[in-house]
Amino acid sequence: MRKLFQLIYQYRAFFIFLLLEVVSGWLVVNHNDYISASYFNSSSAIAGNVYENKQAVKDYFQLAKVNKNLAQENELLRNRLAGDSITIDSTSIEIPFELAGQYEFITGKVVNNSVHRFRNYFTLDKGSEDGIEEGMGVINPNGVVGKIKSVSSNFSTAYSALHSNLLISVLIDETETLCTANWSGEDPTEISLKYVPRHIKVQEGMEVITSGYDAIFPQGVKLGTVKSVKIDEEATFYNIEVALSADFFSLDYVYIIGNKLKQEKDSLEQELQSEYER
């Protein structure tokens, strides 16, 4: 043991240098979007295989729960198919048939997930060979989960809704108020609503759903339920916290959403923006 300490002391400069290199690399990857994207693209295939094997062990002990969830969802889908809409969510959120043709849903499995960081990600076992592209939305049977960030051939990484940089366009369902959801980085079971003006009557228990305006999520997918409503005396907007409907501590199977008309919509809006800037 004494020789070990002598060795560490003798080469202390090298070990300090190595530590600083690791810290510097971590800071660069986490705070530079371009380098971060490159890192996730290059490492997702290798990490994905590791996470997939690790998840396989966990799955063995969760088969009963997963089978129960799948059976309940299949029963719900069968019961709804004969109705006026397609239900993709056990909380009675429906996508009308006219929108169902615009969106396609690819089932994926979460093989790695984080919830305790300021910027959280998760990894899926589907990649470009399965039709996954950057920018696609991700939901599960309970609601909004995230947005695809980087894609390799067989895996993809996604911004979690618990990511401080992810903005989600939503509506307060009862008042049809357009606003933005953004995680504050604190409680993994809650998300904040921004830009809700004080003249709107907002109450606890109101549902918050996706607006459909960002062309990532269809309109009507549940984000959560208003948990608390506060406002400062001189403030213009409310401070609203929403209880998330998706449980980010137990993500398993999800739906990756592809909008067939997103490129057309984005192209038209970019053309209008370019004309406005002239």
mmCIF file of N, CA and C in Angstrom, residues 97-168:
data_model
loop_
_atom_site.group_PDB
_atom_site.id
_atom_site.type_symbol
_atom_site.label_atom_id
_atom_site.label_comp_id
_atom_site.label_asym_id
_atom_site.label_seq_id
_atom_site.Cartn_x
_atom_site.Cartn_y
_atom_site.Cartn_z
ATOM 1 N N PHE A 97 -58.926 10.328 -37.074
ATOM 2 C CA PHE A 97 -58.482 9.581 -38.237
ATOM 3 C C PHE A 97 -57.822 10.474 -39.282
ATOM 4 N N GLU A 98 -58.307 11.717 -39.427
ATOM 5 C CA GLU A 98 -57.707 12.591 -40.437
ATOM 6 C C GLU A 98 -56.267 12.933 -40.102
ATOM 7 N N LEU A 99 -55.906 12.913 -38.802
ATOM 8 C CA LEU A 99 -54.516 13.135 -38.409
ATOM 9 C C LEU A 99 -53.722 11.845 -38.397
ATOM 10 N N ALA A 100 -54.401 10.722 -38.180
ATOM 11 C CA ALA A 100 -53.707 9.447 -38.105
ATOM 12 C C ALA A 100 -52.961 9.154 -39.400
ATOM 13 N N GLY A 101 -53.502 9.587 -40.552
ATOM 14 C CA GLY A 101 -52.820 9.378 -41.824
ATOM 15 C C GLY A 101 -51.592 10.248 -41.978
ATOM 16 N N GLN A 102 -51.521 11.324 -41.210
ATOM 17 C CA GLN A 102 -50.374 12.238 -41.288
ATOM 18 C C GLN A 102 -49.197 11.733 -40.465
ATOM 19 N N TYR A 103 -49.475 10.944 -39.441
ATOM 20 C CA TYR A 103 -48.431 10.494 -38.526
ATOM 21 C C TYR A 103 -48.252 8.979 -38.623
ATOM 22 N N GLU A 104 -47.013 8.552 -38.429
ATOM 23 C CA GLU A 104 -46.724 7.129 -38.323
ATOM 24 C C GLU A 104 -46.042 6.877 -36.987
ATOM 25 N N PHE A 105 -46.289 5.701 -36.409
ATOM 26 C CA PHE A 105 -45.794 5.381 -35.076
ATOM 27 C C PHE A 105 -44.902 4.144 -35.137
ATOM 28 N N ILE A 106 -43.691 4.278 -34.632
ATOM 29 C CA ILE A 106 -42.728 3.179 -34.599
ATOM 30 C C ILE A 106 -42.479 2.806 -33.142
ATOM 31 N N THR A 107 -42.688 1.556 -32.801
ATOM 32 C CA THR A 107 -42.489 1.109 -31.428
ATOM 33 C C THR A 107 -41.001 0.938 -31.147
ATOM 34 N N GLY A 108 -40.551 1.451 -30.024
ATOM 35 C CA GLY A 108 -39.155 1.310 -29.614
ATOM 36 C C GLY A 108 -39.073 0.964 -28.140
ATOM 37 N N LYS A 109 -37.894 0.510 -27.742
ATOM 38 C CA LYS A 109 -37.686 0.146 -26.341
ATOM 39 C C LYS A 109 -36.565 0.994 -25.752
ATOM 40 N N VAL A 110 -36.794 1.530 -24.567
ATOM 41 C CA VAL A 110 -35.771 2.308 -23.865
ATOM 42 C C VAL A 110 -34.750 1.348 -23.266
ATOM 43 N N VAL A 111 -33.474 1.509 -23.659
ATOM 44 C CA VAL A 111 -32.423 0.629 -23.145
ATOM 45 C C VAL A 111 -31.486 1.365 -22.184
ATOM 46 N N ASN A 112 -31.650 2.665 -22.063
ATOM 47 C CA ASN A 112 -30.921 3.422 -21.046
ATOM 48 C C ASN A 112 -31.665 4.729 -20.803
ATOM 49 N N ASN A 113 -31.635 5.213 -19.564
ATOM 50 C CA ASN A 113 -32.425 6.388 -19.221
ATOM 51 C C ASN A 113 -31.823 7.096 -18.017
ATOM 52 N N SER A 114 -31.860 8.427 -18.021
ATOM 53 C CA SER A 114 -31.416 9.202 -16.858
ATOM 54 C C SER A 114 -32.529 10.140 -16.427
ATOM 55 N N VAL A 115 -32.611 10.418 -15.121
ATOM 56 C CA VAL A 115 -33.646 11.307 -14.588
ATOM 57 C C VAL A 115 -33.093 12.316 -13.586
ATOM 58 N N HIS A 116 -31.847 12.144 -13.145
ATOM 59 C CA HIS A 116 -31.329 12.972 -12.057
ATOM 60 C C HIS A 116 -30.353 14.063 -12.520
ATOM 61 N N ARG A 117 -30.177 14.218 -13.820
ATOM 62 C CA ARG A 117 -29.303 15.268 -14.326
ATOM 63 C C ARG A 117 -30.120 16.517 -14.663
ATOM 64 N N PHE A 118 -29.406 17.601 -14.986
ATOM 65 C CA PHE A 118 -30.082 18.818 -15.404
ATOM 66 C C PHE A 118 -30.543 18.692 -16.856
ATOM 67 N N ARG A 119 -29.772 17.932 -17.643
ATOM 68 C CA ARG A 119 -30.127 17.642 -19.034
ATOM 69 C C ARG A 119 -30.163 16.124 -19.188
ATOM 70 N N ASN A 120 -31.350 15.558 -19.189
ATOM 71 C CA ASN A 120 -31.498 14.107 -19.208
ATOM 72 C C ASN A 120 -31.757 13.583 -20.622
ATOM 73 N N TYR A 121 -31.241 12.377 -20.875
ATOM 74 C CA TYR A 121 -31.401 11.703 -22.154
ATOM 75 C C TYR A 121 -31.875 10.279 -21.916
ATOM 76 N N PHE A 122 -32.358 9.641 -22.999
ATOM 77 C CA PHE A 122 -32.565 8.195 -22.965
ATOM 78 C C PHE A 122 -32.164 7.616 -24.319
ATOM 79 N N THR A 123 -31.881 6.319 -24.335
ATOM 80 C CA THR A 123 -31.424 5.625 -25.535
ATOM 81 C C THR A 123 -32.471 4.610 -25.956
ATOM 82 N N LEU A 124 -32.734 4.529 -27.269
ATOM 83 C CA LEU A 124 -33.720 3.590 -27.818
ATOM 84 C C LEU A 124 -33.031 2.546 -28.689
ATOM 85 N N ASP A 125 -33.676 1.388 -28.819
ATOM 86 C CA ASP A 125 -33.108 0.297 -29.613
ATOM 87 C C ASP A 125 -33.512 0.375 -31.081
ATOM 88 N N LYS A 126 -33.883 1.542 -31.554
ATOM 89 C CA LYS A 126 -34.247 1.747 -32.959
ATOM 90 C C LYS A 126 -33.415 2.891 -33.536
ATOM 91 N N GLY A 127 -33.012 2.722 -34.816
ATOM 92 C CA GLY A 127 -32.176 3.730 -35.450
ATOM 93 C C GLY A 127 -32.622 4.030 -36.873
ATOM 94 N N SER A 128 -31.691 4.520 -37.692
ATOM 95 C CA SER A 128 -32.035 4.941 -39.051
ATOM 96 C C SER A 128 -32.547 3.784 -39.904
ATOM 97 N N GLU A 129 -32.076 2.568 -39.642
ATOM 98 C CA GLU A 129 -32.554 1.417 -40.409
ATOM 99 C C GLU A 129 -34.020 1.112 -40.123
ATOM 100 N N ASP A 130 -34.536 1.644 -39.024
ATOM 101 C CA ASP A 130 -35.948 1.448 -38.670
ATOM 102 C C ASP A 130 -36.800 2.650 -39.040
ATOM 103 N N GLY A 131 -36.177 3.646 -39.693
ATOM 104 C CA GLY A 131 -36.923 4.834 -40.103
ATOM 105 C C GLY A 131 -36.885 5.973 -39.111
ATOM 106 N N ILE A 132 -36.014 5.883 -38.105
ATOM 107 C CA ILE A 132 -35.926 6.940 -37.102
ATOM 108 C C ILE A 132 -35.077 8.091 -37.634
ATOM 109 N N GLU A 133 -35.521 9.316 -37.405
ATOM 110 C CA GLU A 133 -34.801 10.510 -37.824
ATOM 111 C C GLU A 133 -34.712 11.506 -36.679
ATOM 112 N N GLU A 134 -33.717 12.382 -36.744
ATOM 113 C CA GLU A 134 -33.577 13.432 -35.737
ATOM 114 C C GLU A 134 -34.821 14.326 -35.739
ATOM 115 N N GLY A 135 -35.248 14.721 -34.546
ATOM 116 C CA GLY A 135 -36.378 15.636 -34.436
ATOM 117 C C GLY A 135 -37.728 14.970 -34.248
ATOM 118 N N MET A 136 -37.785 13.640 -34.343
ATOM 119 C CA MET A 136 -39.060 12.951 -34.133
ATOM 120 C C MET A 136 -39.474 13.016 -32.665
ATOM 121 N N GLY A 137 -40.764 13.060 -32.422
ATOM 122 C CA GLY A 137 -41.278 13.049 -31.061
ATOM 123 C C GLY A 137 -41.338 11.641 -30.509
ATOM 124 N N VAL A 138 -41.311 11.530 -29.184
ATOM 125 C CA VAL A 138 -41.400 10.229 -28.515
ATOM 126 C C VAL A 138 -42.462 10.319 -27.421
ATOM 127 N N ILE A 139 -43.390 9.366 -27.420
ATOM 128 C CA ILE A 139 -44.419 9.297 -26.392
ATOM 129 C C ILE A 139 -44.491 7.866 -25.872
ATOM 130 N N ASN A 140 -45.207 7.671 -24.773
ATOM 131 C CA ASN A 140 -45.541 6.320 -24.332
ATOM 132 C C ASN A 140 -47.034 6.265 -24.049
ATOM 133 N N PRO A 141 -47.585 5.147 -23.601
ATOM 134 C CA PRO A 141 -49.036 5.086 -23.397
ATOM 135 C C PRO A 141 -49.584 6.104 -22.407
ATOM 136 N N ASN A 142 -48.710 6.760 -21.655
ATOM 137 C CA ASN A 142 -49.183 7.739 -20.668
ATOM 138 C C ASN A 142 -49.024 9.184 -21.110
ATOM 139 N N GLY A 143 -48.165 9.462 -22.109
ATOM 140 C CA GLY A 143 -48.009 10.840 -22.546
ATOM 141 C C GLY A 143 -46.666 11.136 -23.175
ATOM 142 N N VAL A 144 -46.302 12.416 -23.198
ATOM 143 C CA VAL A 144 -45.073 12.893 -23.847
ATOM 144 C C VAL A 144 -43.845 12.399 -23.093
ATOM 145 N N VAL A 145 -42.834 11.951 -23.855
ATOM 146 C CA VAL A 145 -41.601 11.435 -23.252
ATOM 147 C C VAL A 145 -40.376 12.235 -23.684
ATOM 148 N N GLY A 146 -40.286 12.624 -24.971
ATOM 149 C CA GLY A 146 -39.105 13.368 -25.399
ATOM 150 C C GLY A 146 -39.044 13.591 -26.893
ATOM 151 N N LYS A 147 -37.823 13.840 -27.387
ATOM 152 C CA LYS A 147 -37.594 14.176 -28.796
ATOM 153 C C LYS A 147 -36.252 13.599 -29.237
ATOM 154 N N ILE A 148 -36.228 12.936 -30.398
ATOM 155 C CA ILE A 148 -35.013 12.301 -30.896
ATOM 156 C C ILE A 148 -33.931 13.347 -31.144
ATOM 157 N N LYS A 149 -32.720 13.065 -30.634
ATOM 158 C CA LYS A 149 -31.581 13.974 -30.772
ATOM 159 C C LYS A 149 -30.579 13.486 -31.802
ATOM 160 N N SER A 150 -30.109 12.238 -31.655
ATOM 161 C CA SER A 150 -29.089 11.692 -32.543
ATOM 162 C C SER A 150 -29.457 10.270 -32.928
ATOM 163 N N VAL A 151 -29.039 9.864 -34.144
ATOM 164 C CA VAL A 151 -29.421 8.555 -34.677
ATOM 165 C C VAL A 151 -28.216 7.846 -35.277
ATOM 166 N N SER A 152 -28.044 6.558 -34.940
ATOM 167 C CA SER A 152 -27.086 5.698 -35.627
ATOM 168 C C SER A 152 -27.896 4.633 -36.360
ATOM 169 N N SER A 153 -27.249 3.637 -36.911
ATOM 170 C CA SER A 153 -27.967 2.642 -37.707
ATOM 171 C C SER A 153 -29.018 1.888 -36.907
ATOM 172 N N ASN A 154 -28.664 1.503 -35.678
ATOM 173 C CA ASN A 154 -29.553 0.639 -34.904
ATOM 174 C C ASN A 154 -30.014 1.232 -33.581
ATOM 175 N N PHE A 155 -29.521 2.420 -33.226
ATOM 176 C CA PHE A 155 -29.893 3.032 -31.958
ATOM 177 C C PHE A 155 -30.125 4.526 -32.155
ATOM 178 N N SER A 156 -30.771 5.122 -31.177
ATOM 179 C CA SER A 156 -30.966 6.571 -31.197
ATOM 180 C C SER A 156 -30.980 7.085 -29.765
ATOM 181 N N THR A 157 -30.536 8.318 -29.597
ATOM 182 C CA THR A 157 -30.611 8.980 -28.299
ATOM 183 C C THR A 157 -31.632 10.111 -28.409
ATOM 184 N N ALA A 158 -32.260 10.416 -27.295
ATOM 185 C CA ALA A 158 -33.336 11.409 -27.311
ATOM 186 C C ALA A 158 -33.246 12.328 -26.117
ATOM 187 N N TYR A 159 -33.619 13.598 -26.349
ATOM 188 C CA TYR A 159 -33.824 14.507 -25.235
ATOM 189 C C TYR A 159 -35.017 14.001 -24.435
ATOM 190 N N SER A 160 -34.860 13.841 -23.153
ATOM 191 C CA SER A 160 -36.003 13.549 -22.291
ATOM 192 C C SER A 160 -36.804 14.834 -22.097
ATOM 193 N N ALA A 161 -38.088 14.696 -21.767
ATOM 194 C CA ALA A 161 -38.867 15.879 -21.375
ATOM 195 C C ALA A 161 -38.237 16.513 -20.143
ATOM 196 N N LEU A 162 -37.411 15.732 -19.426
ATOM 197 C CA LEU A 162 -36.661 16.242 -18.274
ATOM 198 C C LEU A 162 -35.309 16.757 -18.745
ATOM 199 N N HIS A 163 -35.319 17.622 -19.734
ATOM 200 C CA HIS A 163 -34.102 18.247 -20.280
ATOM 201 C C HIS A 163 -34.334 19.751 -20.301
ATOM 202 N N SER A 164 -33.430 20.482 -19.689
ATOM 203 C CA SER A 164 -33.659 21.917 -19.498
ATOM 204 C C SER A 164 -33.707 22.711 -20.794
ATOM 205 N N ASN A 165 -33.195 22.129 -21.897
ATOM 206 C CA ASN A 165 -33.194 22.859 -23.168
ATOM 207 C C ASN A 165 -34.372 22.504 -24.077
ATOM 208 N N LEU A 166 -35.155 21.505 -23.688
ATOM 209 C CA LEU A 166 -36.261 21.069 -24.541
ATOM 210 C C LEU A 166 -37.519 21.883 -24.243
ATOM 211 N N LEU A 167 -38.049 22.535 -25.275
ATOM 212 C CA LEU A 167 -39.286 23.312 -25.163
ATOM 213 C C LEU A 167 -40.399 22.560 -25.892
ATOM 214 N N ILE A 168 -41.531 22.387 -25.246
ATOM 215 C CA ILE A 168 -42.644 21.630 -25.817
ATOM 216 C C ILE A 168 -43.850 22.553 -25.950
#
